[in-house]
DNA sequence: TTGTACGCGTTATCAA
DNA sequence: TTGATAACGCGTACAA
């Protein structure tokens, strides 16, 4: 590559210019051993004059610590995920870690690739929130000694911890409550390949309906606002009473808007519930009833756990965070 | 740290187990030189058996290429930014780069720190979209020979390229158009510390009003949905006719919702314009008129440029992307 | 308090 | 086609 730049200044050049050995320079950089005040100042001034910055690569190689953590997610393009990412970044900054981001686009191949890369890059730890990866995949990190916190994946091992979402319990209770007060038939939006969490909730949905001898509906739905909007505009030409359960705010909004545009009233005719609420549940009108988990807090927590895991000071390797039901205007109860 | 894991397998162990020298192993890994088919297969099988993965750190140190690019942004928590991030990640995957993320939380200190870290980590290139950093700061990368693409910062140097947003021109034209057709007094929401782009638009706003001898209003506004909503609910008790210009969708939605809750009608009484439209402009009702730039495309473009810059094949170092005006339901024109 | 010398895991140059 | 051996830039015992 173009050699029109000054080469990187090395610790050796600093040592030479300061008239000391490179060991001494290393000492002032890391203030690991005591260095005479005079020498230290001299070295420091040379460092500044030369604009020396230690090579993170060389440091990492020598110390076997990269001060870097990998984050594997499907995409940064979902609000609830970028919220989590924000939480992770916050704590990383506190603990002087650096974040490298691996996005999988819901592709298993990309996901496997991300694991490979995270291992190759000597990540000090990894946070995984991606349903393409199963337990065996994640355990692979373990055989390379890289600690992992898995979000939404129940798995524990010597260097693996996890954060799980408590949805089923509260979801079932909400359904039963609805069975008492409400009367609409419920429709669950099944999104292809939307991951474990949604499947689990879908199962809970079915099971609770069966247990209570209730009819229900499950329909396929694209993970896109526009498609869902059009589908429901069509659907609402015939079906005029329904309680729809969508997995995130944009999808819920699509149903709401379609209902409104079809002349239906909310929540009298149509009720809508979002399973992963974000701040948009409160912004969109009518506001959307939702199950809420503070994903930014999840991110922070995950990173705290990972940090402890790295330091061998994590004792509770399984952390559970409960969703809460937030009643808004899109449902009656 | 806990030694309860097998140590990392090195190229040396592979060489030993395969009965060849480490140079040969290196050759099969990178298929850089010709290796006898027989030896190659043997090495390959040993690599698989031992689960050997080359150390990215050592490779980077030896080749002086980290295959990693740094991305400096204020936060991943804004939709338009995470859109850009998504675009960057897409292209990085195509080109086998890895992304490390530096968030500055609108803090200049954090921003400077991010630069330091990106340099330390030997990033092969950096994309900066952060208004805390001025030209001098960014030029610092140059003296360390790391190529930079600056988004929304007009700066060009031997290893610095930029992407700029065309807002002023179309914005002024839209204003003038409004002056002809419309009649409401316009209010610009000034957000403290929201960066160059907003300031520039604000200046264009003022200038155009002065040129056309029109009255205008500028009011301070927090960069928060909730605060803005409350402020405007209060404001709309008195002021009942207004054309409000907000810098992003959430803020615009706050004004819209406040207007609605104050019994005002949109766009007859209150009109609202969002300067950085995202998909939420179309989801929120009434839909929000906005200036739109495809931030995901910006991200892709930035990364393509950076890639060319790294390879010394970038000739147009300044790229301009024009915002387009998207008329929706929150304004009359 | 300081310096020497080796190791970290690769690539790359030069011989063989 | 293969094998020594010197970088790459740093940390760290050990010795002085």
XYZ file of C-alpha atoms (C1' of nucleotides) in Angstrom:
698
model
C 0.000 0.000 0.000
C 1.013 3.587 -0.565
C 4.181 4.328 1.310
C 3.556 8.032 1.395
C 3.055 8.091 5.113
C 5.434 8.021 7.972
C 5.685 4.534 9.284
C 4.242 3.738 12.583
C 6.427 4.836 15.471
C 7.462 1.844 17.547
C 8.391 1.452 21.136
C 11.916 0.863 19.980
C 12.266 4.267 18.390
C 10.875 5.888 21.484
C 13.415 4.040 23.600
C 16.243 5.105 21.369
C 15.165 8.737 21.280
C 14.778 8.810 25.043
C 18.055 7.038 25.629
C 16.523 4.190 27.589
C 15.676 0.570 26.879
C 12.364 -0.422 25.442
C 11.522 -2.197 28.668
C 11.515 1.133 30.416
C 9.248 2.634 27.825
C 6.904 -0.278 28.280
C 6.930 0.409 31.983
C 5.891 4.009 31.669
C 3.180 3.124 29.199
C 1.597 0.619 31.505
C 2.983 2.105 34.722
C 3.508 -1.419 35.828
C 6.836 -1.034 37.614
C 8.347 1.924 39.330
C 10.295 4.228 37.093
C 12.349 7.161 38.258
C 10.368 10.349 37.941
C 13.026 11.912 35.771
C 13.178 9.028 33.297
C 9.438 8.802 33.162
C 9.091 12.450 32.226
C 11.707 12.148 29.589
C 10.031 9.116 28.053
C 6.652 10.772 28.266
C 7.841 13.843 26.448
C 9.445 11.759 23.726
C 6.230 9.799 23.341
C 4.333 12.994 22.868
C 6.877 14.497 20.502
C 6.948 11.411 18.310
C 3.213 10.862 18.518
C 3.767 7.327 19.602
C 0.773 5.094 20.126
C 1.347 1.528 21.254
C 0.189 -1.135 18.847
C -2.916 -2.802 20.170
C -2.148 -5.836 18.075
C 1.293 -6.356 19.517
C 0.001 -5.736 23.014
C -2.781 -8.195 22.530
C -0.430 -10.780 21.159
C 2.002 -10.367 24.012
C -0.542 -10.286 26.815
C -3.082 -12.635 25.314
C -5.805 -10.069 25.939
C -7.449 -8.237 23.085
C -9.695 -5.978 25.215
C -12.247 -6.572 22.529
C -15.581 -8.256 22.720
C -17.607 -9.628 19.833
C -21.327 -9.065 19.441
C -23.283 -11.369 17.172
C -26.714 -10.168 16.108
C -28.931 -10.660 13.078
C -28.891 -6.984 12.177
C -28.604 -3.557 13.744
C -31.718 -2.531 11.909
C -34.268 -3.538 14.521
C -34.945 -1.016 17.221
C -34.933 -3.537 20.035
C -31.588 -4.872 18.875
C -29.909 -1.523 18.465
C -31.187 -0.705 21.929
C -29.390 -3.744 23.271
C -26.313 -2.824 21.312
C -26.369 0.596 22.905
C -26.430 -0.954 26.358
C -23.510 -3.201 25.496
C -21.474 -0.301 24.163
C -22.092 1.737 27.293
C -20.697 -0.884 29.604
C -17.849 -1.679 27.251
C -16.773 1.899 27.443
C -16.858 1.797 31.230
C -14.685 -1.309 31.248
C -12.392 -0.223 28.448
C -13.479 -2.881 26.059
C -13.925 -2.395 22.387
C -16.918 -3.793 20.480
C -16.737 -5.590 17.207
C -19.968 -6.276 15.492
C -20.952 -9.371 13.557
C -24.256 -9.307 11.734
C -25.731 -12.482 10.359
C -28.744 -11.289 8.365
C -30.620 -14.306 9.699
C -28.257 -16.515 7.721
C -26.839 -19.557 9.384
C -23.788 -19.450 7.166
C -23.038 -15.894 8.207
C -23.621 -16.836 11.805
C -21.110 -19.676 11.698
C -18.716 -17.378 9.940
C -19.086 -14.829 12.695
C -18.096 -17.397 15.268
C -14.994 -18.277 13.286
C -14.021 -14.656 12.994
C -14.629 -13.883 16.628
C -12.367 -16.766 17.586
C -9.707 -15.805 15.065
C -9.684 -12.258 16.323
C -9.006 -13.351 19.917
C -12.148 -11.744 21.274
C -11.927 -11.695 25.056
C -15.596 -12.553 25.135
C -18.680 -12.728 22.982
C -22.321 -11.776 23.354
C -24.651 -13.723 21.121
C -28.216 -12.741 20.374
C -28.961 -14.696 17.274
C -31.347 -17.542 16.783
C -29.427 -19.056 13.915
C -26.955 -20.368 16.456
C -27.812 -23.397 18.539
C -26.208 -24.681 21.684
C -23.603 -26.757 19.936
C -22.448 -23.798 17.932
C -22.105 -21.685 21.014
C -20.280 -24.403 22.870
C -17.677 -24.211 20.150
C -16.541 -20.954 21.702
C -15.873 -22.843 24.857
C -13.417 -25.206 23.275
C -11.467 -22.151 22.236
C -11.663 -20.715 25.715
C -13.695 -17.677 24.785
C -16.387 -16.769 27.308
C -19.887 -16.265 25.983
C -23.080 -14.677 27.200
C -26.012 -15.966 25.196
C -29.090 -13.805 25.117
C -32.353 -15.647 24.656
C -30.720 -19.050 24.609
C -30.794 -21.213 27.668
C -27.336 -22.630 27.906
C -24.818 -22.808 30.710
C -21.303 -24.193 30.719
C -18.005 -23.451 32.353
C -17.503 -20.281 30.335
C -21.029 -19.743 29.074
C -23.735 -17.744 30.785
C -27.111 -16.642 29.559
C -29.895 -14.134 29.863
C -33.384 -15.395 29.274
C -36.620 -13.626 28.724
C -39.609 -14.489 30.815
C -42.499 -14.290 28.421
C -44.569 -17.433 28.568
C -45.819 -17.085 32.103
C -47.050 -13.544 31.859
C -48.279 -14.150 28.343
C -50.427 -17.061 29.402
C -51.795 -15.092 32.281
C -52.642 -12.222 29.981
C -54.407 -14.609 27.632
C -56.447 -16.164 30.393
C -57.363 -12.749 31.631
C -58.509 -11.907 28.160
C -60.563 -15.068 27.952
C -62.527 -13.882 30.949
C -63.044 -10.297 29.867
C -62.739 -10.354 26.107
C -64.625 -12.044 23.357
C -62.706 -11.643 20.114
C -61.028 -14.492 18.411
C -57.286 -14.124 18.599
C -54.936 -14.281 15.681
C -51.256 -14.931 16.054
C -48.940 -13.639 13.358
C -46.497 -16.358 12.521
C -43.296 -14.954 11.045
C -41.160 -17.421 9.201
C -37.720 -17.751 10.717
C -38.271 -15.165 13.409
C -36.547 -17.276 15.980
C -36.975 -19.196 19.165
C -38.617 -16.526 21.234
C -41.526 -16.091 18.876
C -41.928 -19.846 18.492
C -42.070 -20.299 22.210
C -44.699 -17.635 22.550
C -46.610 -19.137 19.675
C -46.609 -22.473 21.446
C -47.808 -20.860 24.620
C -50.522 -19.197 22.591
C -51.731 -22.477 21.143
C -51.469 -24.371 24.375
C -53.403 -21.807 26.362
C -56.139 -21.744 23.783
C -56.420 -25.501 23.799
C -56.472 -25.680 27.564
C -59.286 -23.194 27.640
C -61.126 -24.694 24.746
C -60.938 -21.545 22.684
C -60.717 -21.092 18.954
C -57.747 -19.291 17.502
C -56.118 -18.386 14.263
C -52.528 -18.410 13.088
C -51.541 -16.717 9.880
C -48.276 -16.242 8.115
C -46.854 -12.791 7.972
C -43.817 -11.252 6.351
C -41.399 -9.419 8.574
C -42.118 -6.175 6.764
C -44.334 -3.233 7.574
C -45.419 -2.677 4.019
C -46.303 -6.282 3.208
C -48.171 -6.728 6.435
C -50.071 -3.506 5.899
C -51.224 -4.602 2.465
C -52.105 -8.100 3.635
C -54.258 -6.788 6.422
C -55.917 -4.160 4.331
C -57.084 -7.029 2.197
C -57.992 -9.146 5.186
C -60.019 -6.406 6.827
C -62.334 -6.247 3.873
C -63.971 -9.344 5.271
C -62.826 -9.917 8.778
C -64.045 -7.105 10.986
C -63.454 -8.381 14.501
C -60.101 -9.644 15.600
C -57.427 -9.548 18.268
C -54.057 -9.604 16.539
C -50.773 -10.478 18.157
C -47.709 -9.176 16.321
C -44.138 -9.724 17.265
C -42.834 -6.180 17.080
C -44.040 -2.606 16.874
C -43.691 -2.021 13.151
C -45.754 -5.071 12.379
C -48.340 -4.138 14.974
C -48.489 -0.658 13.487
C -49.110 -2.144 10.066
C -52.156 -3.947 11.408
C -53.371 -0.876 13.238
C -53.029 1.355 10.217
C -54.695 -1.182 7.972
C -57.586 -1.455 10.396
C -57.933 2.292 10.587
C -57.816 2.654 6.811
C -60.478 -0.013 6.499
C -62.779 2.061 8.640
C -62.515 -0.174 11.670
C -62.207 1.230 15.129
C -59.583 0.342 17.665
C -59.851 -1.295 20.100
C -63.580 -1.882 19.644
C -63.330 -3.805 16.392
C -59.693 -4.624 16.187
C -57.246 -5.071 19.023
C -53.531 -5.340 18.543
C -50.738 -6.455 20.832
C -47.019 -6.140 20.217
C -44.773 -8.772 21.744
C -41.561 -6.789 21.756
C -42.449 -3.262 22.703
C -40.081 -0.357 22.169
C -40.484 3.356 22.615
C -42.451 3.364 19.378
C -45.295 1.609 21.165
C -45.894 4.920 22.908
C -45.268 7.122 19.914
C -47.518 5.436 17.405
C -51.197 6.301 17.696
C -53.214 4.584 18.889
C -50.524 3.588 21.327
C -49.784 -0.112 21.222
C -50.310 -2.476 24.130
C -47.163 -4.522 24.434
C -44.901 -6.767 26.386
C -41.912 -4.761 27.315
C -38.357 -5.653 28.082
C -35.768 -2.938 28.467
C -33.339 -4.141 25.849
C -30.782 -1.513 26.671
C -30.716 -2.876 30.178
C -30.420 -6.379 28.754
C -27.370 -5.207 26.844
C -25.827 -3.666 29.929
C -26.537 -6.744 31.987
C -25.134 -9.060 29.348
C -21.934 -7.087 29.261
C -21.644 -7.004 33.034
C -22.072 -10.744 33.109
C -19.531 -11.221 30.377
C -17.083 -9.036 32.187
C -17.488 -11.125 35.319
C -17.247 -14.302 33.312
C -13.945 -13.155 31.880
C -12.661 -12.402 35.356
C -13.967 -15.658 36.754
C -16.183 -13.794 39.186
C -19.566 -14.658 37.779
C -21.539 -16.952 40.035
C -25.088 -16.744 38.757
C -24.682 -17.903 35.205
C -28.332 -17.784 34.384
C -30.184 -14.536 34.547
C -33.848 -14.175 33.873
C -35.560 -10.972 32.958
C -39.326 -10.836 33.007
C -41.357 -9.075 30.399
C -44.027 -6.757 31.730
C -47.387 -6.147 30.197
C -47.963 -2.532 29.267
C -51.577 -1.682 28.600
C -51.989 0.967 25.941
C -54.814 2.072 23.676
C -54.703 -0.679 21.083
C -56.412 -3.197 23.357
C -59.346 -2.998 25.689
C -57.682 -4.718 28.622
C -7.005 -16.472 33.799
C -8.420 -19.918 34.366
C -6.219 -22.508 32.745
C -8.983 -25.051 32.484
C -9.025 -24.827 28.732
C -6.828 -26.221 26.108
C -4.448 -23.568 24.947
C -4.806 -22.147 21.537
C -3.416 -24.431 18.858
C -0.602 -22.694 17.031
C 0.752 -23.059 13.572
C 3.800 -24.602 15.116
C 1.902 -27.503 16.617
C 0.175 -28.110 13.329
C 3.534 -28.189 11.578
C 4.910 -30.641 14.095
C 1.928 -32.943 13.918
C 1.991 -32.892 10.137
C 5.708 -33.422 10.006
C 6.396 -30.290 8.017
C 7.771 -26.851 8.735
C 5.549 -24.014 9.817
C 6.318 -22.226 6.572
C 4.520 -24.958 4.719
C 1.517 -24.735 6.985
C 1.395 -21.034 6.370
C 1.436 -21.740 2.660
C -1.563 -24.019 2.742
C -3.469 -21.603 4.926
C -3.003 -18.744 2.526
C -2.446 -20.856 -0.564
C 0.190 -18.379 -1.502
C 2.832 -20.692 -2.895
C 2.523 -24.037 -4.523
C 2.487 -26.981 -2.163
C 2.531 -30.590 -3.188
C -0.965 -31.984 -3.202
C -0.004 -34.738 -0.801
C 1.525 -32.422 1.770
C -1.364 -30.003 1.495
C -3.910 -32.713 2.235
C -1.939 -33.937 5.174
C -1.679 -30.446 6.627
C -5.331 -29.776 5.953
C -6.396 -32.895 7.792
C -4.191 -32.074 10.750
C -5.651 -28.579 10.853
C -9.115 -30.020 11.010
C -8.228 -32.637 13.583
C -6.567 -30.126 15.864
C -9.208 -27.468 15.281
C -6.553 -24.978 14.399
C -7.579 -21.424 13.633
C -4.898 -18.933 12.684
C -4.497 -16.027 15.053
C -5.873 -12.896 13.493
C -3.668 -10.830 15.752
C -0.454 -12.468 14.654
C -1.517 -12.308 11.040
C -2.368 -8.659 11.344
C 0.924 -7.929 13.016
C 2.886 -9.751 10.356
C 1.022 -8.420 7.351
C 0.246 -4.972 8.669
C -3.397 -5.456 7.719
C -6.067 -5.899 10.346
C -8.992 -6.441 7.960
C -10.932 -4.370 10.406
C -12.591 -1.053 9.958
C -13.639 1.341 12.695
C -16.989 3.098 12.755
C -17.368 6.179 14.908
C -20.913 7.297 15.626
C -22.658 9.096 18.484
C -24.899 6.138 19.280
C -26.553 3.160 17.650
C -29.833 4.248 19.184
C -31.034 6.507 16.382
C -32.848 4.790 13.563
C -31.108 6.737 10.829
C -27.732 5.856 12.308
C -28.427 2.180 12.773
C -29.641 2.184 9.183
C -26.287 3.508 8.090
C -24.538 0.993 10.283
C -26.475 -1.770 8.586
C -25.303 -0.584 5.190
C -21.709 -0.483 6.359
C -21.918 -3.987 7.788
C -23.344 -5.343 4.563
C -20.464 -4.135 2.449
C -17.921 -5.113 5.068
C -19.157 -8.639 4.858
C -18.831 -8.630 1.093
C -15.245 -7.414 1.363
C -14.299 -9.571 4.291
C -13.794 -6.725 6.675
C -14.769 -6.731 10.269
C -16.487 -3.788 11.958
C -15.583 -2.355 15.287
C -17.913 0.167 16.738
C -17.020 3.298 18.655
C -19.853 5.271 20.191
C -19.260 8.732 21.513
C -22.543 9.619 23.216
C -22.128 13.123 21.803
C -19.108 13.544 24.044
C -16.033 15.117 22.581
C -13.852 13.269 25.048
C -15.276 9.940 23.980
C -14.852 10.939 20.374
C -11.170 11.744 20.778
C -10.789 8.528 22.674
C -12.362 6.614 19.825
C -9.814 8.007 17.428
C -6.995 6.930 19.691
C -8.394 3.448 19.966
C -9.016 3.095 16.276
C -5.417 4.044 15.607
C -4.087 1.773 18.322
C -6.052 -1.147 16.968
C -4.550 -0.761 13.497
C -7.886 -0.240 11.807
C -7.397 -0.523 8.069
C -9.822 2.340 7.683
C -12.393 4.376 9.564
C -15.830 5.753 8.848
C -16.727 8.773 10.918
C -20.227 10.116 11.335
C -19.905 12.226 14.412
C -20.160 15.957 14.764
C -17.989 16.128 17.831
C -15.006 15.630 15.570
C -13.730 18.529 13.497
C -11.407 18.491 10.531
C -8.244 18.674 12.556
C -9.256 15.681 14.581
C -9.970 13.677 11.484
C -6.739 14.720 9.868
C -5.007 13.107 12.794
C -5.882 9.770 11.250
C -3.955 10.805 8.219
C -0.724 11.271 10.077
C -1.090 7.690 11.206
C -1.790 6.560 7.685
C -5.307 5.340 8.343
C -7.771 6.132 5.567
C -10.995 7.845 6.563
C -14.384 8.427 5.047
C -16.125 11.274 6.808
C -19.884 11.358 6.556
C -21.441 14.803 6.787
C -18.115 16.571 7.081
C -16.633 18.254 4.085
C -13.000 17.333 4.167
C -10.631 15.891 1.611
C -6.998 14.927 1.953
C -4.653 12.339 0.619
C -6.313 9.551 2.573
C -9.568 11.245 3.491
C -12.765 11.187 1.495
C -16.231 12.341 2.395
C -19.919 11.980 1.778
C -22.017 15.087 2.105
C -25.697 15.612 2.327
C -27.400 18.040 0.005
C -30.038 19.653 2.175
C -29.804 23.412 1.944
C -30.726 23.788 -1.670
C -33.845 21.688 -1.635
C -34.750 22.979 1.779
C -34.638 26.577 0.639
C -36.681 25.751 -2.387
C -39.263 24.004 -0.260
C -39.435 27.018 2.028
C -39.921 29.424 -0.835
C -42.583 27.201 -2.241
C -44.260 27.283 1.091
C -44.019 31.068 1.238
C -46.057 31.217 -1.927
C -48.699 28.692 -1.013
C -48.706 28.653 2.759
C -49.450 31.201 5.394
C -48.427 29.819 8.792
C -45.526 31.156 10.695
C -42.740 28.604 10.795
C -41.011 27.403 13.893
C -37.659 25.713 13.823
C -36.800 23.369 16.652
C -33.306 24.105 17.765
C -31.712 21.120 19.455
C -28.693 21.870 21.541
C -25.617 20.081 20.299
C -27.371 18.249 17.504
C -24.519 18.864 15.129
C -23.479 20.570 11.962
C -26.220 19.330 9.707
C -28.986 20.772 11.824
C -27.102 24.043 12.278
C -26.637 24.395 8.572
C -30.302 23.811 7.949
C -31.169 26.224 10.693
C -29.028 28.868 9.028
C -30.687 28.197 5.720
C -34.003 28.520 7.488
C -33.136 31.914 8.927
C -31.541 33.206 5.769
C -34.442 32.236 3.575
C -36.868 33.889 5.929
C -34.848 37.069 6.010
C -34.486 37.155 2.258
C -38.211 36.845 1.881
C -39.015 39.208 4.672
C -40.902 36.614 6.633
C -41.299 36.228 10.362
C -40.104 33.050 11.993
C -39.606 31.435 15.314
C -36.836 29.336 16.774
C -37.339 27.486 20.010
C -35.151 25.203 22.021
C -36.089 21.599 22.162
C -34.712 18.590 23.984
C -33.693 15.626 21.901
C -36.347 13.499 23.560
C -39.808 12.424 22.505
C -41.280 12.727 25.947
C -39.919 16.164 26.790
C -40.881 17.551 23.430
C -44.358 16.117 23.714
C -44.899 17.780 27.080
C -43.420 21.072 25.938
C -45.692 21.235 22.952
C -48.753 20.172 24.848
C -48.149 23.224 26.970
C -47.366 25.397 23.972
C -50.489 24.378 22.106
C -52.667 25.695 24.869
C -52.010 29.124 23.428
C -50.471 28.806 20.051
C -52.935 27.221 17.642
C -51.423 27.812 14.227
C -47.902 26.782 13.417
C -45.620 25.033 10.982
C -43.036 23.119 12.970
C -39.754 21.806 11.638
C -38.239 18.994 13.679
C -34.992 17.254 13.026
C -36.072 13.641 13.219
C -39.184 11.507 13.226
C -39.566 10.917 16.946
C -39.454 14.633 17.649
C -41.854 15.362 14.826
C -44.178 12.699 16.190
C -44.061 14.344 19.604
C -45.308 17.576 18.086
C -47.966 15.793 16.069
C -49.254 13.881 19.051
C -49.267 16.967 21.230
C -51.222 18.851 18.584
C -53.718 16.051 18.286
C -54.135 15.793 22.024
C -54.697 19.530 22.199
C -57.604 19.184 19.828
C -55.801 20.732 16.885
C -56.111 19.334 13.433
C -53.285 18.393 11.132
C -52.335 19.834 8.723
C -54.997 22.537 8.897
C -53.897 24.010 12.213
C -50.510 22.493 12.729
C -48.083 21.314 10.106
C -44.984 19.314 10.895
C -41.915 18.496 8.872
C -39.178 16.030 9.765
C -35.700 16.765 8.482
C -34.320 13.255 8.669
C -37.062 10.926 7.567
C -36.936 7.194 8.200
C -39.449 4.462 7.633
C -41.277 5.693 10.701
C -42.364 8.769 8.745
C -44.663 6.429 6.862
C -45.732 4.365 9.839
C -46.721 7.116 12.202
C -50.150 8.613 11.605
C -50.619 11.168 10.283
C -47.693 10.304 8.106
C -44.903 12.820 8.361
C -43.663 14.958 5.497
C -39.909 14.713 5.489
C -36.610 15.100 3.807
C -35.338 11.687 3.058
C -31.905 10.258 2.592
C -31.414 6.526 2.339
C -28.987 6.107 5.188
C -28.437 2.444 4.516
C -27.258 3.411 1.061
C -25.066 6.080 2.615
C -23.486 3.395 4.743
C -22.907 1.148 1.757
C -21.463 3.983 -0.264
C -19.189 5.079 2.549
C -17.806 1.602 2.855
C -17.300 1.236 -0.885
C -15.407 4.505 -0.894
C -13.331 3.455 2.072
C -12.506 0.189 0.417
C -11.309 2.022 -2.685
C -9.417 4.494 -0.567
C -7.584 1.642 1.112
C -6.692 0.185 -2.270
C -5.675 3.542 -3.681
C -8.354 3.288 -6.333
C -10.664 6.049 -5.205
C -10.681 8.979 -7.564
C -13.751 10.982 -6.605
C -13.060 11.764 -2.997
C -16.123 13.858 -2.482
C -19.534 12.358 -2.916
C -22.733 14.267 -2.542
C -26.086 12.743 -1.886
C -29.170 14.863 -2.244
C -32.070 14.739 0.126
C -35.473 14.442 -1.470
C -38.641 15.988 -0.209
C -41.340 13.462 0.560
C -44.781 14.946 0.916
C -46.935 13.144 3.450
C -50.000 14.001 5.476
C -48.495 16.229 8.134
C -48.172 19.210 5.803
C -50.459 20.727 3.245
C -47.865 21.024 0.483
C 15.549 1.533 39.110
C 17.030 -0.203 34.660
C 18.483 -3.407 30.828
C 18.771 -8.125 28.406
C 16.620 -11.624 26.180
C 12.915 -14.410 25.119
C 8.078 -15.305 23.836
C 3.459 -14.158 21.601
C 1.747 -16.548 16.433
C 2.147 -15.223 12.155
C 4.248 -13.818 7.294
C 8.062 -13.382 4.235
C 12.756 -13.694 2.495
C 16.262 -16.501 1.188
C 18.521 -20.886 0.574
C 18.420 -25.479 -0.190
C 8.563 -27.836 -3.370
C 10.308 -27.186 1.230
C 12.824 -25.377 5.476
C 15.463 -22.048 8.424
C 15.273 -17.555 10.111
C 14.330 -12.847 10.524
C 10.864 -9.524 11.115
C 6.086 -7.556 13.125
C 5.685 -4.508 18.083
C 5.108 -5.416 22.357
C 5.245 -7.615 27.631
C 7.945 -9.694 31.173
C 10.948 -12.780 33.811
C 15.450 -12.433 35.186
C 19.618 -10.342 35.944
C 22.247 -6.378 36.933
